[in-house]
Coordinates of N, CA and C in Angstrom, one line a residue:
X1 N -88.3 65.6 -16.5 CA -88.7 64.5 -15.7 C -88.2 64.8 -14.3
X2 N -89.0 64.6 -13.3 CA -88.6 64.9 -11.9 C -87.7 63.8 -11.4
X3 N -87.0 64.1 -10.4 CA -86.1 63.2 -9.8 C -86.8 62.0 -9.2
X4 N -88.0 62.2 -8.7 CA -88.8 61.1 -8.2 C -89.2 60.1 -9.3
X5 N -89.7 60.7 -10.4 CA -90.1 59.8 -11.6 C -88.9 59.1 -12.1
X6 N -87.8 59.7 -12.2 CA -86.5 59.1 -12.7 C -86.1 57.9 -11.8
X7 N -86.2 58.2 -10.5 CA -85.9 57.1 -9.5 C -86.8 55.9 -9.6
X8 N -88.1 56.2 -9.8 CA -89.1 55.1 -10.0 C -88.8 54.3 -11.2
X9 N -88.5 55.0 -12.3 CA -88.2 54.4 -13.6 C -87.0 53.5 -13.5
X10 N -86.0 54.0 -12.8 CA -84.7 53.2 -12.6 C -85.0 51.9 -11.8
X11 N -85.8 52.1 -10.7 CA -86.1 51.0 -9.8 C -87.0 49.9 -10.6
X12 N -87.9 50.4 -11.4 CA -88.7 49.5 -12.2 C -87.9 48.7 -13.2
X13 N -87.0 49.4 -13.8 CA -86.1 48.7 -14.7 C -85.2 47.7 -14.0
X14 N -84.7 48.0 -12.9 CA -83.9 47.1 -12.1 C -84.7 45.9 -11.7
X15 N -85.9 46.1 -11.3 CA -86.8 45.0 -10.8 C -87.0 44.0 -12.0
X16 N -87.2 44.5 -13.2 CA -87.5 43.6 -14.3 C -86.2 42.9 -14.7
X17 N -85.0 43.5 -14.5 CA -83.8 42.8 -14.8 C -83.6 41.6 -13.8
X18 N -83.9 41.8 -12.6 CA -83.8 40.8 -11.6 C -84.9 39.7 -11.7
X19 N -86.0 40.0 -12.3 CA -87.1 39.1 -12.5 C -86.8 38.1 -13.6
X20 N -86.0 38.5 -14.6 CA -85.7 37.6 -15.7 C -84.9 36.3 -15.2
X21 N -83.9 36.4 -14.4 CA -83.2 35.2 -14.0 C -84.1 34.2 -13.3
X22 N -85.0 34.8 -12.5 CA -86.0 33.9 -11.7 C -86.8 33.1 -12.7
X23 N -87.4 33.8 -13.7 CA -88.2 33.1 -14.7 C -87.4 32.1 -15.5
X24 N -86.1 32.4 -15.8 CA -85.3 31.5 -16.5 C -84.9 30.3 -15.6
X25 N -84.7 30.5 -14.3 CA -84.5 29.4 -13.4 C -85.7 28.5 -13.3
X26 N -86.9 29.1 -13.3 CA -88.1 28.3 -13.2 C -88.2 27.4 -14.5
X27 N -87.9 28.0 -15.6 CA -88.0 27.2 -16.9 C -87.0 26.1 -16.9
X28 N -85.8 26.4 -16.4 CA -84.7 25.5 -16.4 C -85.0 24.3 -15.4
X29 N -85.8 24.5 -14.4 CA -86.1 23.5 -13.4 C -87.1 22.5 -14.0
X30 N -87.7 22.8 -15.1 CA -88.6 21.8 -15.8 C -87.8 20.7 -16.5
X31 N -88.2 19.5 -16.3 CA -87.6 18.4 -17.0 C -88.7 17.6 -17.6
X32 N -88.4 16.8 -18.6 CA -89.3 16.0 -19.4 C -89.7 14.7 -18.5
X33 N -91.0 14.4 -18.4 CA -91.4 13.2 -17.7 C -92.5 12.6 -18.5
X34 N -92.6 11.3 -18.3 CA -93.6 10.4 -18.9 C -94.6 10.1 -17.8
X35 N -95.9 10.4 -17.9 CA -96.9 10.2 -16.9 C -97.8 9.1 -17.4
X36 N -97.9 8.0 -16.7 CA -98.8 6.9 -17.0 C -100.0 6.9 -16.1
X37 N -101.2 6.9 -16.7 CA -102.4 6.9 -15.9 C -102.8 5.4 -15.6
X38 N -103.7 5.2 -14.6 CA -104.0 3.9 -14.2 C -105.0 3.2 -15.2
X39 N -105.8 3.9 -15.9 CA -106.8 3.2 -16.8 C -106.0 2.6 -18.0
X40 N -106.4 1.4 -18.4 CA -105.6 0.7 -19.5 C -105.8 1.5 -20.8
X41 N -104.8 1.4 -21.7 CA -104.8 2.1 -23.0 C -105.9 1.4 -23.9
X42 N -106.1 2.0 -25.0 CA -107.1 1.5 -26.0 C -106.7 0.1 -26.4
X43 N -105.5 -0.2 -26.6 CA -105.1 -1.5 -27.1 C -105.5 -2.6 -26.2
X44 N -105.8 -2.3 -24.9 CA -106.3 -3.4 -24.0 C -107.7 -3.8 -24.3
X45 N -108.4 -3.1 -25.1 CA -109.7 -3.4 -25.5 C -109.8 -4.4 -26.6
X46 N -108.7 -4.8 -27.2 CA -108.7 -5.7 -28.3 C -109.0 -7.1 -27.8
X47 N -109.7 -7.9 -28.6 CA -109.9 -9.3 -28.2 C -108.9 -10.1 -29.0
X48 N -108.6 -11.3 -28.6 CA -107.6 -12.1 -29.3 C -107.9 -12.6 -30.6
X49 N -109.2 -12.5 -31.0 CA -109.6 -13.1 -32.3 C -109.7 -12.0 -33.4
X50 N -110.4 -10.9 -33.1 CA -110.7 -9.9 -34.1 C -109.8 -8.7 -34.0
X51 N -109.0 -8.6 -33.1 CA -108.1 -7.4 -33.0 C -108.8 -6.2 -32.5
X52 N -108.4 -5.1 -32.9 CA -109.0 -3.8 -32.5 C -109.2 -2.9 -33.7
X53 N -110.4 -2.5 -33.9 CA -110.7 -1.5 -35.0 C -110.7 -0.1 -34.3
X54 N -109.6 0.6 -34.5 CA -109.5 1.9 -33.8 C -110.4 2.9 -34.3
X55 N -111.1 2.6 -35.4 CA -112.1 3.6 -36.0 C -113.5 3.2 -35.6
X56 N -113.7 2.2 -34.8 CA -115.1 1.8 -34.4 C -115.6 2.8 -33.4
X57 N -116.9 2.8 -33.3 CA -117.6 3.8 -32.3 C -117.1 3.4 -30.9
X58 N -117.0 2.2 -30.6 CA -116.5 1.8 -29.2 C -115.1 2.3 -28.9
X59 N -114.3 2.2 -29.9 CA -112.9 2.6 -29.7 C -112.8 4.1 -29.6
X60 N -113.6 4.8 -30.4 CA -113.7 6.3 -30.3 C -114.2 6.7 -28.9
X61 N -115.2 6.0 -28.4 CA -115.8 6.4 -27.1 C -114.7 6.1 -26.0
X62 N -114.0 5.0 -26.1 CA -113.0 4.7 -25.1 C -111.9 5.7 -25.1
X63 N -111.5 6.1 -26.3 CA -110.4 7.1 -26.5 C -110.8 8.4 -25.9
X64 N -112.1 8.8 -26.1 CA -112.6 10.0 -25.6 C -112.6 10.0 -24.1
X65 N -112.9 8.8 -23.5 CA -112.9 8.7 -22.0 C -111.5 8.8 -21.5
X66 N -110.5 8.2 -22.2 CA -109.1 8.3 -21.8 C -108.6 9.8 -21.9
X67 N -109.0 10.5 -22.9 CA -108.6 11.9 -23.1 C -109.2 12.8 -22.0
X68 N -110.5 12.5 -21.6 CA -111.1 13.2 -20.6 C -110.4 13.0 -19.2
X69 N -110.0 11.8 -19.0 CA -109.2 11.5 -17.8 C -107.9 12.2 -17.8
X70 N -107.2 12.2 -19.0 CA -105.9 13.0 -19.1 C -106.1 14.4 -18.8
X71 N -107.2 15.0 -19.4 CA -107.4 16.5 -19.1 C -107.6 16.7 -17.6
X72 N -108.3 15.8 -16.9 CA -108.6 16.0 -15.5 C -107.2 15.9 -14.7
X73 N -106.4 15.0 -15.1 CA -105.1 14.9 -14.4 C -104.2 16.1 -14.8
X74 N -104.2 16.5 -16.0 CA -103.4 17.7 -16.4 C -103.9 19.0 -15.7
X75 N -105.2 19.0 -15.3 CA -105.7 20.2 -14.5 C -104.9 20.3 -13.2
X76 N -104.3 19.3 -12.7 CA -103.5 19.4 -11.5 C -102.2 20.1 -11.7
X77 N -101.8 20.2 -13.0 CA -100.5 20.9 -13.3 C -100.8 21.8 -14.5
X78 N -101.6 22.9 -14.3 CA -102.1 23.7 -15.5 C -101.0 24.4 -16.2
X79 N -99.8 24.7 -15.6 CA -98.7 25.4 -16.2 C -97.7 24.5 -16.9
X80 N -97.9 23.2 -16.8 CA -96.9 22.3 -17.4 C -97.1 22.2 -18.9
X81 N -96.1 22.4 -19.7 CA -96.2 22.3 -21.2 C -96.3 20.8 -21.5
X82 N -97.3 20.4 -22.2 CA -97.5 19.0 -22.6 C -96.8 18.8 -24.0
X83 N -96.0 17.7 -24.0 CA -95.2 17.4 -25.2 C -96.0 16.5 -26.1
X84 N -96.5 15.4 -25.6 CA -97.3 14.4 -26.3 C -98.4 13.9 -25.4
X85 N -99.4 13.3 -26.1 CA -100.5 12.6 -25.4 C -100.6 11.3 -26.0
X86 N -100.8 10.2 -25.2 CA -100.9 8.9 -25.8 C -102.2 8.2 -25.3
X87 N -102.8 7.4 -26.2 CA -104.0 6.6 -25.8 C -104.0 5.2 -26.3
X88 N -103.3 5.0 -27.4 CA -103.4 3.7 -28.1 C -102.7 2.5 -27.3
X89 N -101.4 2.5 -27.2 CA -100.7 1.5 -26.6 C -100.3 1.8 -25.2
X90 N -100.4 3.1 -24.8 CA -100.0 3.6 -23.5 C -101.0 4.7 -23.2
X91 N -101.5 4.7 -21.9 CA -102.4 5.8 -21.5 C -101.7 6.8 -20.7
X92 N -101.4 7.9 -21.2 CA -100.6 9.0 -20.5 C -100.2 10.1 -21.4
X93 N -99.2 10.8 -20.9 CA -98.7 11.9 -21.6 C -97.2 12.2 -21.2
X94 N -96.6 13.0 -22.1 CA -95.2 13.5 -21.8 C -95.3 15.0 -21.6
X95 N -94.7 15.5 -20.5 CA -94.8 16.9 -20.2 C -93.5 17.3 -19.5
X96 N -93.3 18.6 -19.6 CA -92.2 19.3 -18.9 C -92.7 19.7 -17.5
X97 N -92.1 19.1 -16.5 CA -92.6 19.2 -15.1 C -91.6 19.8 -14.2
X98 N -92.0 20.5 -13.2 CA -91.1 20.9 -12.0 C -91.2 19.8 -11.0
X99 N -90.3 19.8 -10.0 CA -90.4 18.8 -9.0 C -91.7 18.9 -8.2
X100 N -92.2 20.0 -8.0 CA -93.5 20.2 -7.2 C -94.6 19.6 -8.0
X101 N -94.6 19.8 -9.4 CA -95.7 19.2 -10.2 C -95.6 17.7 -10.2
X102 N -94.3 17.1 -10.3 CA -94.1 15.7 -10.2 C -94.8 15.1 -8.9
X103 N -94.5 15.8 -7.8 CA -95.1 15.3 -6.5 C -96.6 15.4 -6.5
X104 N -97.1 16.4 -7.1 CA -98.6 16.6 -7.2 C -99.2 15.4 -8.0
X105 N -98.6 15.1 -9.1 CA -99.1 14.0 -10.0 C -99.0 12.7 -9.3
X106 N -97.8 12.5 -8.6 CA -97.6 11.2 -7.9 C -98.6 11.0 -6.8
X107 N -99.2 12.0 -6.3 CA -100.2 11.9 -5.2 C -101.6 11.6 -5.8
X108 N -101.8 11.7 -7.1 CA -103.1 11.5 -7.6 C -103.4 10.1 -7.7
X109 N -104.6 9.7 -7.3 CA -105.0 8.3 -7.5 C -105.2 7.8 -8.9
X110 N -105.3 8.7 -9.9 CA -105.4 8.4 -11.3 C -104.1 8.1 -12.0
X111 N -103.0 8.4 -11.3 CA -101.7 8.3 -11.9 C -101.0 7.0 -11.4
X112 N -100.5 6.2 -12.3 CA -99.8 5.0 -11.9 C -98.4 5.2 -11.7
X113 N -97.8 6.1 -12.6 CA -96.3 6.2 -12.5 C -95.9 7.6 -13.2
X114 N -94.9 8.2 -12.7 CA -94.3 9.4 -13.3 C -92.8 9.0 -13.4
X115 N -92.3 9.0 -14.6 CA -90.9 8.6 -14.9 C -90.2 9.7 -15.7
X116 N -88.9 9.8 -15.4 CA -88.1 10.8 -16.2 C -88.2 10.4 -17.7
X117 N -88.1 11.4 -18.5 CA -88.3 11.2 -20.0 C -87.1 10.8 -20.8
X118 N -86.0 10.4 -20.2 CA -84.9 10.0 -21.0 C -84.9 8.5 -21.2
X119 N -84.3 8.0 -22.3 CA -84.2 6.6 -22.6 C -82.8 6.3 -22.8
X120 N -82.3 5.2 -22.2 CA -80.9 4.8 -22.3 C -80.9 3.6 -23.3
X121 N -80.1 3.7 -24.3 CA -79.9 2.7 -25.3 C -78.6 2.0 -25.0
X122 N -78.6 0.6 -24.9 CA -77.4 -0.1 -24.6 C -76.5 -0.2 -25.9
X123 N -77.1 -0.3 -27.0 CA -76.3 -0.4 -28.3 C -77.0 0.5 -29.3
X124 N -76.3 1.5 -29.8 CA -76.8 2.5 -30.7 C -76.0 2.5 -32.0
X125 N -75.0 1.6 -32.2 CA -74.2 1.6 -33.3 C -72.9 2.4 -33.2
X126 N -72.9 3.3 -32.2 CA -71.7 4.1 -31.9 C -71.1 3.8 -30.5
X127 N -71.4 2.7 -30.0 CA -70.9 2.4 -28.6 C -72.0 2.4 -27.6
X128 N -71.7 2.4 -26.4 CA -72.6 2.3 -25.3 C -72.8 3.7 -24.7
X129 N -73.6 4.5 -25.3 CA -73.8 5.9 -24.8 C -75.2 6.2 -24.4
X130 N -75.3 7.1 -23.5 CA -76.7 7.5 -23.0 C -77.2 8.5 -24.1
X131 N -78.4 8.3 -24.5 CA -79.0 9.2 -25.5 C -80.4 9.7 -25.0
X132 N -80.7 10.9 -25.4 CA -82.1 11.4 -25.1 C -82.9 11.2 -26.3
X133 N -84.0 10.5 -26.1 CA -84.9 10.1 -27.2 C -86.3 10.8 -27.0
X134 N -86.9 11.3 -28.1 CA -88.2 11.9 -28.0 C -89.2 10.9 -28.2
X135 N -90.2 10.8 -27.4 CA -91.3 9.8 -27.6 C -92.1 10.2 -28.8
X136 N -92.6 9.3 -29.5 CA -93.4 9.6 -30.7 C -94.9 9.5 -30.4
X137 N -95.7 10.3 -30.9 CA -97.1 10.3 -30.7 C -97.7 9.1 -31.3
X138 N -98.5 8.4 -30.6 CA -99.1 7.1 -31.1 C -100.4 7.4 -31.9
X139 N -101.0 8.6 -31.8 CA -102.3 8.8 -32.4 C -102.2 9.3 -33.8

């Protein structure tokens, strides 16, 4: 192997070593957020007398409309890992977002709110501690 090729191989190896911490930092910068969209959730379609048949054609069409809106908003942050999507009692999703992605979503007219994904419990049986809770998928 020539000296030039050896030098190039060493430089390429060093460049990949230095690239790993940057990627790790980018992943570490992502935090869990709950994103609420402006359109009301499926539960808002229930009337006070008959309730809501989630298997009805109307409910399925409304859910499909909410899911399409969610896809459009998620297109603003294509690299964000989505943790959960909600349509029944809440219209939105939970995702791992960077600060720049949070700002992009907050600027969208379709987004009502972007909130950090942690939940604080005042009484959990073991005292008054802050806990991280995972949202449960409603679908």
